[in-house]
Each structure stands twice: as C-alpha cells, then as structure tokens.
C-alpha cells in the first residue's frame, strides 16, 4: 500500500521536530535546511528510493548524496526513521566527538551515508561520478544495474564553479540516471541570494543539456511527479528546482537566514513544535506510526531487493561471474607486474611515458580500469589507443573530462565511492591546485583515487612559472593519508602504479617527469624497494654522507656521488626516496639503516625543501628550489637552479669541508 | 584616418608570420591561437583600444587580458608592432631564460602585459575584477575613468568553473564595461570540443545576464561592429562568441589540434608564409607599412590621451586630489595604528573578531579599502555595518562574492592588478583550497591581495574534518612570497593587518581564530614585534628549552611554561611565531637570540609539523596534529588532540627528562 499524503506529512513533521531537537541539544548545527527539505526527504525515502537497510552495500541501491552537507541533521533523522542503524542515542550525540553523527556526513562512518560532503559543490559532482559509474556498470552487466543517483544541492552548490563544471560534463554525457533536486530557498549566509546570485539557473542548466523542472518543494505530489518524470528522461540528467522556504514549519524563523547555521533556540523550538501540532515540551519524540510506516516501506522495498537478488543470481554465473569478480575483487598485483613493460638499463624514457605504457596494460587487463585527463591526455600520456572500450554511449572507459580539473577530482571520487572501478585522473602537477579540494576529501574518505600528475617540476621548461610546480610536492605530502610517489625512472614508475593499485585505504598521487630519464642500473636493490618508500640505490662499503633524492634528481645525484668518490675518495650513498609516507611506515631499524646514524645528509629535489627537514635536519644541505621557476629550456633551467652534476659536486664538496 | 580593412589584413598577416617565426625559433609554444586570433588582435590594437605605449601605467587605458595565456606569441607580436618596448631581439628570445618574452605572460615583466595568465580561467576572472575596480573608481572620480576591459578567452577558459563563477557574478553586478571575446575554435588539446564540451555557451551566458553576440572571428567588420555594440551595452557585460579556425592562415594545419601546442615545423611555416603571400624564406619580417600604420594609430591615440590628461588636470585638484592620492599612495601605517581598537590585557576576543574591528576602521579611514567574503561574512567578521559606501550601483565597497571562492581569489587579483585599491577576500581557512590557484598567482605576480581566513584550526569544532584545516598553515607557508600570519591575540591581529597593508610586493594571509583568545600580558616585548615574524613573548633570565608557537596555542604554551617552572624549576621560553616568512628575513643574530643556540625546542601548533623542522630539527618535540580533525566541541577536541596545558606540561616534562 503506497504511503499516503497524510503519512508523508507525519514523516516530514517528525523529521522537522527531530532535526530541531538534534541541533538544539548539540547547541550547534544547521536547522534551516532540515526543516526546509523535510518534505523532499519524506518523499524520497518513503516513496521513491530503493534501498535495504540490512544490506547498505547493495550495489543496485539508489544513491542519495547530500551535497548540502551541512544538512546532516536532516539526513541522520530520515536515516534513523527509515531503519538504518543510527540509534536515537546517537542522534542525541550529534556533533560530539566520537559519535556516529558528526557535523557533516562522513563516508564509511555512518550507515546510509554515501559520500563525505560539506565543502559545497562536492556532492553534486560526486553524484555525476556515481551516475557515470552506474552507466558503465550497466553497459557491462545489463539491467541488473538500473538504479538512480539522487542528490540534494542548495544555492551554495549552484554557485560553486565545481558544480558548473560537473553539470556541463553530465549534460554532455547524457547521464539520464542522475537527478539533482535543487533546494532553492534563495537564502545564503549573508542574506538573500539577491545579494550575489541573480542568474537564471533553469536556463543555465538547459544550456548544459539538462532536463529542468520547477516545483513547490513542499508539495508532495509535485515532488513525486517531478522525480517520476525525471526518471523517464533517459537521455539527459534532470534538475528539479524545488522552491522551498528555509526553516519551513518553524514558528518565527521561516525564510530567515539566521536559521541556516545556528540552533533555533529553546523557545522557538517549543513554539515551532506547537505550531506543527506537537507537544512543545517533549523532545526527540517519534510517533510510533512513523516507525510503522517505514516498517511497511521496508518490507515493500525488501521484495524489490529479493527479486533483484534472484535476477543477480541467475545472471551473474560462470564467465559473467568471473568478470564481475574482476570488478569487485582486488587486482592481481603479481600478475600485473609480470605483464608490465620492461625497460633496458641505461635507456631513457620519461616517467610519464613509462606510466603511459603501464596504463595501456591496465586498460587491457582490467575491465574495471577507467580514467582520463582534464584535456591533457596527449601530454599526460593517458590517451591509450586501441583498447577494448566497454562503454556504449558517450561514456567510455577513457573519460574526456575537458578543462575541468576541479570537477574531475570530485567526479573521480564519486566513481570511487560507487565502487567496482579502479579510476585515475590526470593533469599537469601544477594544476592539482584546481582540484585540491577533491584530493583532500579523497584522503579523508580513504578513497582509492589515483592521480597521474605529469610535468612534475621546473623541468616543464618553457611554459614558465605558472606551469612549473615548485611547492607542489610539499603541499601534496602535507595532506594526511595521501601517498605521494615520485619515481626516479621507468622501473620505479611500474612499481608506483602497483602501489597505487594495491592500496584500498586512500589515494595515491604519481608525480611524473616530462623529460626523459635514464633507467637506472641497480646492484643491491630493485625497483620493488619502492614499496618501502626510500631505499639505498647507490652505496659504497662505508659512507661519509647520504643523499636523499627523488624523481629526476636521483640519476644526477648518483653521477655526482661517483664523481666525488673518483675525485676525492669521499664516499656518498644515494637513497632513492620516491614516497615519504611509505618510508615513514617502515620499522625504525630499516629507517636507520637507510638514513644512517648522524650522517651528513643532503637533499636533492627540484622542489622546496619543506618536508625533508625531518630527515636531514637543520644542518642538512639542501639542493632545492625556494622560489618560483622561470621560462626557459631544460638545460638552462638546470644550470640556473643548480640541478646539475657540477653543482651538486661543488655544493657537496664545500659541505663536506665545512 | 581610420585604419582600413586592407591595413588590418596586413597587420594580421604580420602577426601570423611573426608568431609562426617566434614559436618556430623557440622550438616551443602555441602557434594555433596566434594565427586563429590575429584578426581579432589587429582590430583591437589598431581600431578599438585606447592605450599609450609611452605611459603604460595610464590609469584610464583600456585593459586587455589574454586569458588564454598560452597565446603569448600573439600578444608579444601585437605589442611589438603597436609600439610597446619589446624589441625584435626579445621576440627572437621567446621562451628563453631571462627574456622579456616568457612562455606565458607575466605581470610587471613585459610592457603591456596586464596580468599573469596561463592557468585557464584566471584571466577571465581577473578581467571581472578590473571591471569592478573601474566601476568603483568611476563612481568616485566621475568620467575621467571611463574605459573598457577586454579579455580573450578560449574553449578551455569557458570550461573552467572559475570562469563560470566569475561570469555569474559579473552578470549579477551588471559590469557593462567588460567585454570578453570568446575564441571559439572548437578545438582543445585532446581533439574536437565534441569530446567533452557540447553545452550552449550563448544560452549559458544569457542565463548569467550577459549580452551575447556571435560573429565570424575572421571578419574585421563583424569584429569591430560587435565590439562597438558591446560598448553600447552599459548595463551588462558582453560576450562576443567569435567563431574562429585554429591556425587560420597556415598551409595545412587549419582546424588541427596539433597546431595548439607545438611549432608548425619549418616546412609548414614556409608553406604558410607563401600561402599568405609572403616570402617563405624570410623570417621575422615586418613590412615597414605595418610600423607606419601603428605610428599613425599611436598619434591618434596620443591625442585622446592628451585630452584626457587635460581633463584629469582640471578635475583632480584640491580636495579631489587629496582623495585621489589616498587611492594611489601608500596608506599611513602609523596613523592607522593610532586609530585601531585597543584591547584590555587579559580580556578575551577571537582574532577574527579583532580583525572585524580593524576592518571597520579601515573601511572608514581608507576610501580605497574594499573586499568581501564568499558568503561567510558574518562568520569571517568582515560584514561591517554603517560604512560610507562609495558604490552607487550594485557594486559597493563591500563585495558579496557569493559561494565562489575560486572566482573571488582571481577577481581580487584583478582588482590588485588594476591598482588604486587595497582589497581583501575572506572565507574559512580550509576553503582556501578552492582558491589556491589564485593565491599562487598573487604571490607570483607580487600582488597586494589580502586574505582574511578565519576558523584556522581544528578549533572550528563541531563542523568536523571537512571544515577543519590541519595542513593549511603548512601548505600556505609553502607558497613562495606569500606571508602567512597567524596572530596569537587581538593586539597581534592589529599588527598583522598593518603588515599586510604596508606590503607592496606580495600577498598576505591572515589565519584567524574562531574561538576567543586572551589578550596576552607582554613585558619585555610588544605586539609590534610581530613584524619580525617571531619574538620572545615569555622568558626567564636563563632558559632550558624554547617553545615556538603561533595563534591560539601561544597562550596555553605560556601557561604550561609557567607551570613547569613553578613545579619543576625548569625555565622555558615562549616565542610567539606569527609569521615564518618575516622571521626568515631577519638577520642571523636576531634569529639566534630568539631561537637560542642548541636549545631543546618544542613546537606547539594545532596543525601539521611540516615547515617547523627547520627551526626545531629532528630532535625537537612537536605538539602538533598529523591527521585529520574530528567533529566535536572545542574542549573535547583540545583534550583529544593534546592542545591543553596539562598535555603540554606532561609532554615537555618527559622531553626534558629524555
């Protein structure tokens, strides 16, 4: 029996009173959106969405992303009511340290929360990524994958350029499984949107090839009908502009921007409950009818789930099952290593080019390997020819993100949240700046997003300082839980990819060279030692000093050390140090063996020294670059900034005399 | 005598051959856009724009911003031809180290270059900032300021969310002085824009309240007429969609994406010159007629300049001149200090609140002080009531940026490039990530952009890890030439503002607390010592260890040191360390005096330790936070992450025993 309008009303009223109480008890939070969007939430959870609280990882569940992440009280309330494992006690611990109900939704932390949101626009773009993932999976496995992605976004999300980029790409791709409900309450923190936001959002989204409807966001029939209409538009994403009143249902705060980010206050909460027909003196009250309605809803949804399971069991069999497992199991790292290209010692190849060869293998060996560049694929070496495209529509396994780094990062996270795929994005390292918000969230949400960032130093060359990263290694290493790997040659590049592929608790950034680098002759070590983060790549029986180096500076460090030994007899060790985070995870004795004890230490890296002092200390010698780069050719830049064998030889000779 | 169509053709042809040669000789660069937009450049410089090569800083000159910064060969060519001081020899040194003609345009480096561009979308948004600055200056000084801002942007710029944000705000503000020419060649690096970009750009810009025209970008009359029509639209910005052919005029590369970012090759250059009716064997050839045309153009433009000068001299007199000087001279730092608020020792105030009081003074004392927040003004404390607004239209001295951090940073840079204003932007510190590309360019271009970034640590509290900066102090300090100041109390906040106001060679970032902090009792020092970056704020006659601390951790460090002395007799020094960049500029003896020699050193800061090791070394004690934060109240977080007097006492006691 479908949920009636009166029942929706009861659900929405309960979401409102519960949200008010949650925020009031925490004395912190955002009641305005929770009251304003309670009606939308009631329709979504009671009528529209397919989900199973007992199997929250069900691959064919509808996804809901709260792009307006500050509306967490709304989300936790409706998840609680609809049967997710969020006990009432946890609602009472809203925003407290260690609770299930943090201030903004956190992925893998709270049942039913699909993505980490809060920074505006992220969720909107995550939803685009999920919609693309759904399309690709459906292309592969047919209609056992046939669900929708819903997101709820506010005026703030609409203003973020991130959402504009993602919307443009979603329209281009024709993602008909994507439905965004725009909570248009015309209120932002500084006041009316008239202060800063007067564009025609409907026209804008139509210009992106979206299907757009406008509705009263407090009218259940209009909400439901608009969503059903949007579901029928299979060739385009849908925006439903829901005109809402912030803090709808409150006694005196409707339409007031002060309801956005602060509790309503006890007297207003009481008055609002009474206005809604509830007892103003009772808190955290859920009428038992509401739980009963959702019991009924769940049993209906359970039968949908059960029939899906039957279909799944009949379809995912034999070779299809093998293929399915390729999507949902970890890749075979040893098998991949054996298939990776081999490089002759002493031959020269840019690490971006080596990466390109690895990517070609991955596309061919892993059906669930997808990714793309923000319009730099030929430079990033991610444009692989002749792969078996699994995509049938405009979507394919090679994603053309366009010049949209910011959305690329967040769409990529959406794909990672969705699951089933291994996915990478690519751009010049310096343009990581454009997608930094997404990289940070990937690290926070422990997503396996892989970054192919090429042109990793001033050796970009002629394009000059706007295109030359100097601080980017440091600022990447600064992000907790991000692995930053800067391989020194083609062999380390292969291992760097394997490291990224085997990680399932966070993202990996590959910083790759534009310029050719020699494949290094290794004696007592192997490129596999990359997985230890840092290892001795050149040594003598004893050692008078240690060079720590990464990427394109390793081979010149080795040459300099050889020359120092030949000309002075002083013995230097070179540590190839592709990944500080992996090194820091090694045991103390290994670290001491590599770094030596009380050795004079030199750092050679074409970036700022920040981040290396923890190994080389105050008295270390730093051959680094502490200013912006400059436009010029590679060899002039090397001389000017001191990244030559001559200069390293000279600097170390002086340092050893001091 | 107006420049004729034949003359335009000759200019454009010369721009084409010159650009081909420039790129070919450098063996690096972007010929496609230079050939594709040569016709537009010819019309702009020969017919439309007012400029004076002898006075490149003329305030009422038209501005041209090459948002597609990779088209630098086009810009340098036309600047050379039109009489700017870029000698032919410098065109021949294109993209070489130390030349006047770097790979992407650099502000203050090359005459006639108005902004540093290259990262796409930046120039588009800079132009919006310039247009706003022009409107504000015209409001103040009448029609002696009445020029236009022209920008040239490509498909890449159009795809960047940054440009979307800026366009939406420009339309909202009704900046009729802004004219963007969109070089729509439908080619990007990966191939046709059909790969990723199929939106209706005309409709999109109309949705933003722009006036949009479509023209053939190779038809001189259409180009000129469209610009004149755009000039007549006083209430709205204009987009001119110029349909162009990339590499137009080349023999075999027209419409080919491979012409975008690589030289055409010698044989193609020769064939193209011949196709254009030139001698294929001559390089860097400029017909003397072209110089003569521009001599004539310059003398016409000179008379416009001269009559403007007359008007200027008659209007900018007496009290108007005094006011003009307030715009164009440096502010009186001592005078401002005297007017700043005073705070009682021991009283408590958040540094964001102290900053708010400073901002109020600045708005009232400095007519050219402008700024705003990305919809967080009430939280950033930048929303000042009762100031004398100088703006008459929708534009005013308090800018409502909307939730558009990325555009805010670049618009702010546009205002700074324009000159005459002191301008700030504001958001939560963590959302600096969204505007990082602009912050980097401000530092590179030595702009006085001021950032008011509040909520500077995990003490954001309940909003949780998406809103809590932990790595942001480090990643800000990593940007060369950016001053990052984190004041410890209200008094340091005043000095931090003075430091930012007195800087004219780069941006300053103020990292400010959400929470209240005590105004610290100082004995042998003063908050003015902030200008040294770090100074001893608490000391004994001798000292056994040194604490380096900033912001909200300084006062708890002082309390901990007092308790250690009282309970153990061990003497600790506390260094208030608001700005590492300023400290590093002090002389060695001052630095040694402050840090001590071979002292045990402790760092106490609610952020990652990266960046502090250069002072505290490998053996220092770091009371920092090396992971993401968590949602919870301030006091729970302080205990959990160890930023309490108790924990500092305990950790240092152990450290001193070790």
PDB file of N, CA and C in Angstrom, chain B residues 155-190:
ATOM      1  N   UNK B 155      38.089  28.018 -25.477  1.00  0.00           N
ATOM      2  CA  UNK B 155      37.221  26.937 -25.011  1.00  0.00           C
ATOM      3  C   UNK B 155      37.634  26.451 -23.634  1.00  0.00           C
ATOM      4  N   UNK B 156      38.940  26.404 -23.394  1.00  0.00           N
ATOM      5  CA  UNK B 156      39.418  25.945 -22.095  1.00  0.00           C
ATOM      6  C   UNK B 156      38.930  26.838 -20.979  1.00  0.00           C
ATOM      7  N   UNK B 157      39.055  28.153 -21.168  1.00  0.00           N
ATOM      8  CA  UNK B 157      38.569  29.086 -20.142  1.00  0.00           C
ATOM      9  C   UNK B 157      37.079  28.878 -19.908  1.00  0.00           C
ATOM     10  N   UNK B 158      36.338  28.674 -20.984  1.00  0.00           N
ATOM     11  CA  UNK B 158      34.888  28.523 -20.854  1.00  0.00           C
ATOM     12  C   UNK B 158      34.515  27.285 -20.048  1.00  0.00           C
ATOM     13  N   UNK B 159      35.372  26.266 -20.106  1.00  0.00           N
ATOM     14  CA  UNK B 159      35.083  25.033 -19.378  1.00  0.00           C
ATOM     15  C   UNK B 159      35.402  25.140 -17.889  1.00  0.00           C
ATOM     16  N   UNK B 160      36.346  26.005 -17.532  1.00  0.00           N
ATOM     17  CA  UNK B 160      36.767  26.117 -16.136  1.00  0.00           C
ATOM     18  C   UNK B 160      35.635  26.689 -15.271  1.00  0.00           C
ATOM     19  N   UNK B 161      35.364  26.041 -14.181  1.00  0.00           N
ATOM     20  CA  UNK B 161      34.350  26.530 -13.252  1.00  0.00           C
ATOM     21  C   UNK B 161      34.667  27.918 -12.726  1.00  0.00           C
ATOM     22  N   UNK B 162      35.940  28.210 -12.626  1.00  0.00           N
ATOM     23  CA  UNK B 162      36.383  29.543 -12.228  1.00  0.00           C
ATOM     24  C   UNK B 162      35.721  30.611 -13.088  1.00  0.00           C
ATOM     25  N   UNK B 163      35.719  30.406 -14.402  1.00  0.00           N
ATOM     26  CA  UNK B 163      35.119  31.384 -15.296  1.00  0.00           C
ATOM     27  C   UNK B 163      33.602  31.424 -15.115  1.00  0.00           C
ATOM     28  N   UNK B 164      33.006  30.277 -14.857  1.00  0.00           N
ATOM     29  CA  UNK B 164      31.558  30.254 -14.618  1.00  0.00           C
ATOM     30  C   UNK B 164      31.204  31.110 -13.408  1.00  0.00           C
ATOM     31  N   UNK B 165      31.948  30.927 -12.350  1.00  0.00           N
ATOM     32  CA  UNK B 165      31.683  31.712 -11.133  1.00  0.00           C
ATOM     33  C   UNK B 165      31.827  33.208 -11.419  1.00  0.00           C
ATOM     34  N   UNK B 166      32.919  33.551 -12.078  1.00  0.00           N
ATOM     35  CA  UNK B 166      33.193  34.962 -12.337  1.00  0.00           C
ATOM     36  C   UNK B 166      32.147  35.556 -13.272  1.00  0.00           C
ATOM     37  N   UNK B 167      31.716  34.763 -14.252  1.00  0.00           N
ATOM     38  CA  UNK B 167      30.715  35.253 -15.209  1.00  0.00           C
ATOM     39  C   UNK B 167      29.381  35.485 -14.510  1.00  0.00           C
ATOM     40  N   UNK B 168      29.032  34.577 -13.627  1.00  0.00           N
ATOM     41  CA  UNK B 168      27.767  34.723 -12.913  1.00  0.00           C
ATOM     42  C   UNK B 168      27.776  36.005 -12.070  1.00  0.00           C
ATOM     43  N   UNK B 169      28.888  36.249 -11.407  1.00  0.00           N
ATOM     44  CA  UNK B 169      28.972  37.452 -10.569  1.00  0.00           C
ATOM     45  C   UNK B 169      29.014  38.718 -11.428  1.00  0.00           C
ATOM     46  N   UNK B 170      29.735  38.663 -12.538  1.00  0.00           N
ATOM     47  CA  UNK B 170      29.820  39.835 -13.422  1.00  0.00           C
ATOM     48  C   UNK B 170      28.444  40.195 -13.968  1.00  0.00           C
ATOM     49  N   UNK B 171      27.675  39.171 -14.318  1.00  0.00           N
ATOM     50  CA  UNK B 171      26.321  39.418 -14.797  1.00  0.00           C
ATOM     51  C   UNK B 171      25.451  39.996 -13.694  1.00  0.00           C
ATOM     52  N   UNK B 172      25.600  39.444 -12.514  1.00  0.00           N
ATOM     53  CA  UNK B 172      24.846  39.955 -11.369  1.00  0.00           C
ATOM     54  C   UNK B 172      25.172  41.425 -11.121  1.00  0.00           C
ATOM     55  N   UNK B 173      26.438  41.757 -11.211  1.00  0.00           N
ATOM     56  CA  UNK B 173      26.859  43.137 -10.933  1.00  0.00           C
ATOM     57  C   UNK B 173      26.579  44.079 -12.105  1.00  0.00           C
ATOM     58  N   UNK B 174      26.251  43.513 -13.251  1.00  0.00           N
ATOM     59  CA  UNK B 174      25.941  44.356 -14.412  1.00  0.00           C
ATOM     60  C   UNK B 174      27.134  45.174 -14.882  1.00  0.00           C
ATOM     61  N   UNK B 175      28.268  44.515 -15.032  1.00  0.00           N
ATOM     62  CA  UNK B 175      29.504  45.218 -15.388  1.00  0.00           C
ATOM     63  C   UNK B 175      29.549  45.477 -16.899  1.00  0.00           C
ATOM     64  N   UNK B 176      28.959  46.586 -17.290  1.00  0.00           N
ATOM     65  CA  UNK B 176      28.836  46.910 -18.710  1.00  0.00           C
ATOM     66  C   UNK B 176      30.138  47.291 -19.373  1.00  0.00           C
ATOM     67  N   UNK B 177      31.166  47.504 -18.584  1.00  0.00           N
ATOM     68  CA  UNK B 177      32.482  47.872 -19.115  1.00  0.00           C
ATOM     69  C   UNK B 177      33.355  46.664 -19.462  1.00  0.00           C
ATOM     70  N   UNK B 178      32.763  45.508 -19.344  1.00  0.00           N
ATOM     71  CA  UNK B 178      33.516  44.260 -19.524  1.00  0.00           C
ATOM     72  C   UNK B 178      33.113  43.596 -20.832  1.00  0.00           C
ATOM     73  N   UNK B 179      34.093  43.359 -21.669  1.00  0.00           N
ATOM     74  CA  UNK B 179      33.838  42.731 -22.966  1.00  0.00           C
ATOM     75  C   UNK B 179      34.788  41.561 -23.150  1.00  0.00           C
ATOM     76  N   UNK B 180      34.215  40.379 -23.177  1.00  0.00           N
ATOM     77  CA  UNK B 180      35.050  39.186 -23.367  1.00  0.00           C
ATOM     78  C   UNK B 180      34.840  38.636 -24.776  1.00  0.00           C
ATOM     79  N   UNK B 181      35.926  38.451 -25.462  1.00  0.00           N
ATOM     80  CA  UNK B 181      35.859  37.825 -26.777  1.00  0.00           C
ATOM     81  C   UNK B 181      36.234  36.352 -26.615  1.00  0.00           C
ATOM     82  N   UNK B 182      35.301  35.522 -27.014  1.00  0.00           N
ATOM     83  CA  UNK B 182      35.484  34.081 -26.849  1.00  0.00           C
ATOM     84  C   UNK B 182      35.960  33.497 -28.179  1.00  0.00           C
ATOM     85  N   UNK B 183      37.197  33.091 -28.169  1.00  0.00           N
ATOM     86  CA  UNK B 183      37.837  32.464 -29.326  1.00  0.00           C
ATOM     87  C   UNK B 183      37.306  31.033 -29.439  1.00  0.00           C
ATOM     88  N   UNK B 184      36.184  30.891 -30.132  1.00  0.00           N
ATOM     89  CA  UNK B 184      35.526  29.583 -30.198  1.00  0.00           C
ATOM     90  C   UNK B 184      36.028  28.826 -31.413  1.00  0.00           C
ATOM     91  N   UNK B 185      37.118  28.114 -31.231  1.00  0.00           N
ATOM     92  CA  UNK B 185      37.652  27.360 -32.374  1.00  0.00           C
ATOM     93  C   UNK B 185      37.305  25.880 -32.298  1.00  0.00           C
ATOM     94  N   UNK B 186      36.595  25.502 -31.210  1.00  0.00           N
ATOM     95  CA  UNK B 186      36.070  24.130 -31.072  1.00  0.00           C
ATOM     96  C   UNK B 186      37.172  23.068 -31.083  1.00  0.00           C
ATOM     97  N   UNK B 187      38.379  23.508 -30.741  1.00  0.00           N
ATOM     98  CA  UNK B 187      39.489  22.551 -30.698  1.00  0.00           C
ATOM     99  C   UNK B 187      40.151  22.655 -29.325  1.00  0.00           C
ATOM    100  N   UNK B 188      40.356  21.516 -28.691  1.00  0.00           N
ATOM    101  CA  UNK B 188      41.156  21.506 -27.476  1.00  0.00           C
ATOM    102  C   UNK B 188      42.279  20.499 -27.661  1.00  0.00           C
ATOM    103  N   UNK B 189      43.062  20.331 -26.623  1.00  0.00           N
ATOM    104  CA  UNK B 189      44.261  19.514 -26.786  1.00  0.00           C
ATOM    105  C   UNK B 189      43.935  18.074 -27.173  1.00  0.00           C
ATOM    106  N   UNK B 190      42.865  17.532 -26.581  1.00  0.00           N
ATOM    107  CA  UNK B 190      42.549  16.133 -26.882  1.00  0.00           C
ATOM    108  C   UNK B 190      41.836  15.972 -28.222  1.00  0.00           C
TER     109      UNK B 190
END
